[in-house]
Coordinates of C-alpha atoms and ligand atoms in Angstrom, one line a residue:
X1 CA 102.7 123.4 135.1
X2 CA 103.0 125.7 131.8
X3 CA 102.5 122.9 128.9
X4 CA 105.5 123.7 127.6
X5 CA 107.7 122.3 129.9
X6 CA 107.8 118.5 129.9
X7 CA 107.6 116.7 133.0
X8 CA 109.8 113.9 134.0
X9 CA 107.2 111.2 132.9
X10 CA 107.2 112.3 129.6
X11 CA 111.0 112.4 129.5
X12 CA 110.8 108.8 130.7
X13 CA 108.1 108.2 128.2
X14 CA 109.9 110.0 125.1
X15 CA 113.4 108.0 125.8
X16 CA 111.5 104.6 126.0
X17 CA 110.1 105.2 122.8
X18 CA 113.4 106.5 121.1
X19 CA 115.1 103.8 122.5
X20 CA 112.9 101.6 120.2
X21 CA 113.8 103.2 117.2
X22 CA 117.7 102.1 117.5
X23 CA 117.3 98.0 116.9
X24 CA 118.7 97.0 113.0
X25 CA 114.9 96.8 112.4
X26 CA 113.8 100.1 112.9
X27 CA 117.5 101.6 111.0
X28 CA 116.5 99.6 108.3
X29 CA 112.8 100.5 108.4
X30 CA 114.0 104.5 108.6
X31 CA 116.4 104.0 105.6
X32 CA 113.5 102.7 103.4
X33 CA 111.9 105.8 103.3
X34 CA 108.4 104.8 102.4
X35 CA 105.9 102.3 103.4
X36 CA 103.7 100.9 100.6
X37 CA 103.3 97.6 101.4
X38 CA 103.9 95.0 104.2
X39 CA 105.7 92.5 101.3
X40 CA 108.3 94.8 101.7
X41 CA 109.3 94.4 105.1
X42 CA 111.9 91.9 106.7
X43 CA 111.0 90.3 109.9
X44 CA 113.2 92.4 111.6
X45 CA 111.3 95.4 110.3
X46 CA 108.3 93.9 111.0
X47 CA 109.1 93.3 115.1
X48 CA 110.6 96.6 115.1
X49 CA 107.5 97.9 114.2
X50 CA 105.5 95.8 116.4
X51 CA 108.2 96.6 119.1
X52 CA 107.6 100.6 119.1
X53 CA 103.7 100.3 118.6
X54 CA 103.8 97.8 122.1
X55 CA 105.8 100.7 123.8
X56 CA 103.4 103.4 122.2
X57 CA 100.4 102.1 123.2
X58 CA 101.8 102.0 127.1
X59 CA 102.4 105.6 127.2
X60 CA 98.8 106.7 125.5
X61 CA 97.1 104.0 127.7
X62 CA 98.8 106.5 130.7
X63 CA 98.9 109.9 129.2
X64 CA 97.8 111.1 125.8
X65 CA 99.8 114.4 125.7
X66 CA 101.8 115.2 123.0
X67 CA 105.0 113.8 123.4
X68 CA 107.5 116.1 121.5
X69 CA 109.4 113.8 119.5
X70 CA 108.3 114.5 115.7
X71 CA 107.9 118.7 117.0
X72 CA 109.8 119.5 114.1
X73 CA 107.6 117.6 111.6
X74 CA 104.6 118.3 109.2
X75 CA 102.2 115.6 108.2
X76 CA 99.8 115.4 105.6
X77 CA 96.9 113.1 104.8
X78 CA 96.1 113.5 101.7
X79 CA 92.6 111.1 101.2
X80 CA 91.2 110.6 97.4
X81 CA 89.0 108.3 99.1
X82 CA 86.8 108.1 102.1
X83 CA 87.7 106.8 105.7
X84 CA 86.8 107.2 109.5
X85 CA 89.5 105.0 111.1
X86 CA 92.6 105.4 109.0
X87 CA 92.6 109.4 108.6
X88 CA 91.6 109.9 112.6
X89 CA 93.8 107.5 113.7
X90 CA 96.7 109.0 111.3
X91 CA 96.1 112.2 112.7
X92 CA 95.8 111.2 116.5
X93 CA 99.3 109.3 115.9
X94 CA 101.3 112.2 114.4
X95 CA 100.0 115.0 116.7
X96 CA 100.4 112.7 119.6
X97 CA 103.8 112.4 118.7
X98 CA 104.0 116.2 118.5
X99 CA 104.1 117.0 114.7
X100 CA 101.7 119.0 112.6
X101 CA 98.9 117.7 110.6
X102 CA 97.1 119.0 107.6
X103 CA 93.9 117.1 106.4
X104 CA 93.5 117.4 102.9
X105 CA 89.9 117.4 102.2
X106 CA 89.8 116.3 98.7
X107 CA 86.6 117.5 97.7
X108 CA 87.4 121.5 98.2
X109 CA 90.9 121.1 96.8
X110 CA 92.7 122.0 93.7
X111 CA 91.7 118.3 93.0
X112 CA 88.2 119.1 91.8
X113 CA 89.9 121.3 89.4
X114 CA 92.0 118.3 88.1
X115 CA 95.0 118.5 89.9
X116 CA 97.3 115.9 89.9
X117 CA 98.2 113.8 92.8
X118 CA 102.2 114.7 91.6
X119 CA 100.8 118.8 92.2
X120 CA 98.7 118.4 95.0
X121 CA 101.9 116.8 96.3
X122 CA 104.5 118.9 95.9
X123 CA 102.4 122.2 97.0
X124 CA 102.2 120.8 100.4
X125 CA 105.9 119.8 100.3
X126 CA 106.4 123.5 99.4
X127 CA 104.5 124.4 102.8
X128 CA 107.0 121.8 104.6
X129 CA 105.3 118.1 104.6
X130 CA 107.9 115.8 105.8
X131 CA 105.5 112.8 105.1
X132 CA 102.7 112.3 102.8
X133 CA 100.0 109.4 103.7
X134 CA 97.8 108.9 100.6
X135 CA 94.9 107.1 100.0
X136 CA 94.1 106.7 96.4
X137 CA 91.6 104.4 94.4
X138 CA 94.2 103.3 92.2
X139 CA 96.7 100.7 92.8
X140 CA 99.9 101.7 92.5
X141 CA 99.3 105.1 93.8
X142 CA 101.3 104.9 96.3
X143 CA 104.8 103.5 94.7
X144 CA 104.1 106.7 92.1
X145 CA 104.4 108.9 94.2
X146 CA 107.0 107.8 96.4
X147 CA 109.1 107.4 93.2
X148 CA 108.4 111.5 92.5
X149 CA 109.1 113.0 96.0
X150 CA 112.4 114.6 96.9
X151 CA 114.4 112.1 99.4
X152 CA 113.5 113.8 102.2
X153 CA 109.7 113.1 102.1
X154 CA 108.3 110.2 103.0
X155 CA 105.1 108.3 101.8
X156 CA 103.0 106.2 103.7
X157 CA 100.2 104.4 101.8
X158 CA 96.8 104.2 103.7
X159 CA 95.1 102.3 101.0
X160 CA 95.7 102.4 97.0
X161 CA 92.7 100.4 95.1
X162 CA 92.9 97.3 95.6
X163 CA 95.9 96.5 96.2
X164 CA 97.7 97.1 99.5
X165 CA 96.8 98.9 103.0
X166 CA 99.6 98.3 104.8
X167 CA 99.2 100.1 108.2
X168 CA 96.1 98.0 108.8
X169 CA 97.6 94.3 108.2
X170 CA 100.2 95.8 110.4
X171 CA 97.0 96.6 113.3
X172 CA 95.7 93.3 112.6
X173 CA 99.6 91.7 113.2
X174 CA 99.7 93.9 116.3
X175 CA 96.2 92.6 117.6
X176 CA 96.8 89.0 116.7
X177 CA 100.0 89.4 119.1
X178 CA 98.4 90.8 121.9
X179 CA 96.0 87.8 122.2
X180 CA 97.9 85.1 121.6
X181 CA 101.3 86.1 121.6
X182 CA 103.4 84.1 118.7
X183 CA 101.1 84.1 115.6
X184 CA 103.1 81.4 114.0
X185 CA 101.5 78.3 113.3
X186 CA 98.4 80.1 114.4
X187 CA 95.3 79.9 111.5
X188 CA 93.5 82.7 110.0
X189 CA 90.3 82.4 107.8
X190 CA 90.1 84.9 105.5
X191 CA 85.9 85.1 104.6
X192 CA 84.1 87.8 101.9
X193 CA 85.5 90.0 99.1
X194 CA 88.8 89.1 99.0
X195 CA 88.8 89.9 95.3
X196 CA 88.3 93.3 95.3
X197 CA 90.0 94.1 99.5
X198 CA 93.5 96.0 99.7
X199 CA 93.3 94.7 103.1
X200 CA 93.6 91.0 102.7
X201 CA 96.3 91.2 100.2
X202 CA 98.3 93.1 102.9
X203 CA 97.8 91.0 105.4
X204 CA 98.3 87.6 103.0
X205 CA 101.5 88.9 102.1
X206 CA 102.7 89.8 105.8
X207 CA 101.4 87.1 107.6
X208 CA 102.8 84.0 105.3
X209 CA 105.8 85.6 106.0
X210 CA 105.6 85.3 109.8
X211 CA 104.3 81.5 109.6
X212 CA 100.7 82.3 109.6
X213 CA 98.5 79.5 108.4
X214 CA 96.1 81.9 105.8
X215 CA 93.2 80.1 104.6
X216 CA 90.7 82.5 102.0
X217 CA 87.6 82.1 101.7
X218 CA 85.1 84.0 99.0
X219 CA 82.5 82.9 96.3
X220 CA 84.0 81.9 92.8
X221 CA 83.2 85.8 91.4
X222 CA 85.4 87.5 94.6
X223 CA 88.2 85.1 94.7
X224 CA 91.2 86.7 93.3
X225 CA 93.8 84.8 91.2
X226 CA 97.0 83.9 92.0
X227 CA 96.3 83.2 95.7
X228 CA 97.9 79.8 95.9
X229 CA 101.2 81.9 94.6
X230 CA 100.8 83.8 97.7
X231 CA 101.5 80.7 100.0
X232 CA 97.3 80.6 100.9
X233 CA 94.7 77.7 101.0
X234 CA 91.7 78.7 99.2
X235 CA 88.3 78.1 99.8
X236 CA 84.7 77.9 98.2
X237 CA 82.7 77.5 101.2
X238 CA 82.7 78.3 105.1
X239 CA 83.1 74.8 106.9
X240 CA 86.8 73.9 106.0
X241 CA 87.8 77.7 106.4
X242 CA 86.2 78.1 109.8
X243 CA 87.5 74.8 110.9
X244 CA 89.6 75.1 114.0
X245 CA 90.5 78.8 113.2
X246 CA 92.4 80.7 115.7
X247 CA 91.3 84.2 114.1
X248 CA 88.6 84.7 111.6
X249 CA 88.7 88.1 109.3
X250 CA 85.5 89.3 107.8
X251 CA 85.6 91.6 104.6
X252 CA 83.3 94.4 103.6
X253 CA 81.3 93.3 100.4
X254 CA 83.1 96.4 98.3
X255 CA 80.1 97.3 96.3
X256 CA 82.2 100.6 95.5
X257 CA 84.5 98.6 93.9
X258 CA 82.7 95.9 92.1
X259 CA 81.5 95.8 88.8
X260 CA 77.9 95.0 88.3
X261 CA 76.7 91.3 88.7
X262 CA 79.5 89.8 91.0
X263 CA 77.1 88.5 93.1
X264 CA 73.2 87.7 92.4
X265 CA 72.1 89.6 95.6
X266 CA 72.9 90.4 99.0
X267 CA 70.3 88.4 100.7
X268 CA 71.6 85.5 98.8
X269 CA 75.1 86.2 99.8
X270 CA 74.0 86.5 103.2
X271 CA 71.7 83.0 103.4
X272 CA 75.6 81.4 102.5
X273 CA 78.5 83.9 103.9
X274 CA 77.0 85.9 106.3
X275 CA 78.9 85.0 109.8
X276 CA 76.8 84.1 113.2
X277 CA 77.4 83.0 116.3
X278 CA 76.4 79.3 115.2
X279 CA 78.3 79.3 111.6
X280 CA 81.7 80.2 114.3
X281 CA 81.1 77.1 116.2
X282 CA 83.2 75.1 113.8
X283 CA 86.0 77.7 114.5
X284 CA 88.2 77.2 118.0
X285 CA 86.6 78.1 121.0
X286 CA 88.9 80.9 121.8
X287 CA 88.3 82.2 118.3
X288 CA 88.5 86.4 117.7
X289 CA 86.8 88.0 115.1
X290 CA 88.3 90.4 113.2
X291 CA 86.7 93.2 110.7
X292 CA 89.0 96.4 108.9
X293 CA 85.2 98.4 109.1
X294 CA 83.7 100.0 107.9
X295 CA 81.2 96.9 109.1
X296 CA 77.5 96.1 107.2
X297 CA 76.0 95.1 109.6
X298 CA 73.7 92.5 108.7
X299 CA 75.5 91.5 105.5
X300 CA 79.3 90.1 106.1
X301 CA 77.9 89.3 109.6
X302 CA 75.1 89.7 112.0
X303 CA 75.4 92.3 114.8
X304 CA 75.1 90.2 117.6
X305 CA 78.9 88.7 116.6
X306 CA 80.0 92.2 115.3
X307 CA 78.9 93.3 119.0
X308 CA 79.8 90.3 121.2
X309 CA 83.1 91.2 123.1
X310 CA 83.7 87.9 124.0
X311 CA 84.3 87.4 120.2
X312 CA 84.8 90.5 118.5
X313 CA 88.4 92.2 118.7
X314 CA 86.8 94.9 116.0
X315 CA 87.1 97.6 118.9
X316 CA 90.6 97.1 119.8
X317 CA 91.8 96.7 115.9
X318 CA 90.7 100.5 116.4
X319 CA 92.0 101.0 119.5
X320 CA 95.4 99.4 118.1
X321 CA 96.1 101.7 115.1
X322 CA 96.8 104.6 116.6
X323 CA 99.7 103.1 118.6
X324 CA 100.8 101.2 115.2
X325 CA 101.0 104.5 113.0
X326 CA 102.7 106.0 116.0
X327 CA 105.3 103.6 115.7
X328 CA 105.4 103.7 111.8
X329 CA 105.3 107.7 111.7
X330 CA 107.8 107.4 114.5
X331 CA 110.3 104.8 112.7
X332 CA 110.0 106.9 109.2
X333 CA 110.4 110.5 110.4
X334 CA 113.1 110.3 113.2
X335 CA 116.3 112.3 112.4
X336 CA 118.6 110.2 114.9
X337 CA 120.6 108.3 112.4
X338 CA 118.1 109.6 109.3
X339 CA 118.4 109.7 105.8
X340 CA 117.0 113.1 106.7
Ligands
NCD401 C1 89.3 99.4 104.6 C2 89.8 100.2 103.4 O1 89.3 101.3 103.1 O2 90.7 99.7 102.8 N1 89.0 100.1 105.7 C3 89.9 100.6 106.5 O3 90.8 101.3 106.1 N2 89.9 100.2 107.8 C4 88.4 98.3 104.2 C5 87.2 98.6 103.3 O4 87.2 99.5 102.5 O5 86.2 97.9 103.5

């Protein structure tokens, strides 16, 4: 069959995924314009989210072919910083869903000639982005620019400095779920450089609002202030924050983001944070480990528990985010009931 015309599966497959995109959740969602951060998001937003991604990931478990709803779309990744995961898994998501991509690569841009991200912007606007994900090593980033784009762009923040990464707390919400169903009540243990990790500060802020008991656990240099604010229990050492832990989140030491002297070494960090089989006894038997990556291996935890499937759920985070920016692309872009 000519891969032009679509064949009844994918017509089944395209109205169960548009059928998801018509709860209050996702209306609201689409009217927002812009992700920048999960503290944005109602509940309702949230399991609408959560509610396309589940139906997503069906359909590319099945068949990975594009499914023609997004066709008339043009998305751009536009990365100031480095990434494996978020940029594939971006890209994956929007052409699966049958729009166009164009990867930015930063270093042979009009960036290296001092471009700003406002220009670098609204060029590939001019060439027909409908939705701009940006990484940036500034926070606040992302809210700039999705206070300068004409109303029918939207932006998606994959990461800006420190402060939020919204897609991937989403992942992590979407992967807690598929184990254990309900995460209320359920407790996480936040452990490494929480200070200086967009990540956690995502999650923190999405999963206190879902009922999540967050526990956050760093050494005095790369514990952030204003945690307790954030509805968190902090902690300075690994017993109370492993205890009885239904999920367990390791952090990247940042180094890229640090300034000098945080920490007196990495093999002293590792003799008192590094995470093993043995140091996870304390947590519940049925605990999962989860990591954003990129993992050091040997540093926030030993490769034997990055690599032990009984434990690790690091793969299927990965796995998981193309479904979740499926449903997020999905949500944003669709002209049924738009802004658009
Ligand atoms: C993270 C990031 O870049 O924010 N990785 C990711 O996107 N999966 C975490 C990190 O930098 O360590």
């Amino acid at each position: 069959m000519p891969s032009n015309i679509s064949n009844p599966s994918q017509e089944t497959n395209r109205a169960a995924l548009l059928a998801t995109t018509r709860s209050d959740g996702a209306r609201k969602f689409n009217q927002r314009r812009h992700l920048i951060d999960t503290g944005d998001l109602t509940r309702d937003e949230v399991s609408s989210i959560m509610a396309t991604a589940e139906t997503a990931k069906h359909i590319i478990a099945r068949d990975k072919s594009p499914l023609n709803l997004l066709n008339d779309k043009v998305v751009a990744n536009v990365f100031y910083e480095n990434s494996t995961r978020t940029r594939s898994s971006f890209t994956l998501a929007a052409q699966t869903l049958g729009a166009q991509v164009i990867n930015l690569d930063i270093n042979t841009s009009s960036v290296t000639k001092g471009e700003t991200i406002f220009d670098t912007a609204s060029t590939l606007i001019a060439m027909g982005a409908d939705a701009l994900i940006q990484r940036h090593a500034s926070s606040g980033a992302a809210s700039q620019l999705s206070n300068a784009v004409p109303s029918y762009v939207s932006v998606v923040n994959a990461g800006d400095g420190w402060n939020a990464h919204p897609t991937q707390a989403l992942l992590d919400l979407f992967t807690m779920q598929e184990i254990c169903g309900n995460v209320e009540g359920r407790k996480l243990a936040i452990i490494g450089d929480v200070k200086h990790s967009r990540v956690a500060r995502s999650n923190i802020r999405l999963l206190t609002n879902l009922g999540v008991d967050v526990h956050v656990c760093a050494p005095p240099p790369l514990m952030p202030e204003g945690l307790s604010e954030m509805g968190v229990t902090t902690h300075y050492e690994l017993s109370p924050a492993l205890e009885r832990a239904d999920f367990v989140m390791a952090l990247r030491m940042q180094l890229e983001r640090q300034q000098d002297g945080l920490i007196t070494s990495l093999d002293d960090y590792r003799k008192i944070w590094r995470l093993d089989h043995a140091r996870m006894k304390r947590a519940k038997s049925t605990v999962r480990l989860f990591h954003p990556g990129p993992i050091n291996r040997g540093v926030e935890l030993t490769s034997e528990l990055a690599d032990d499937p009984s434990i690790s759920a690091i793969h299927l985070q990965v796995t998981n985010g193309i479904p979740v920016r499926m449903a997020v692309l999905l949500l944003l872009l669709n002209s049924e009931d738009s802004h658009r």
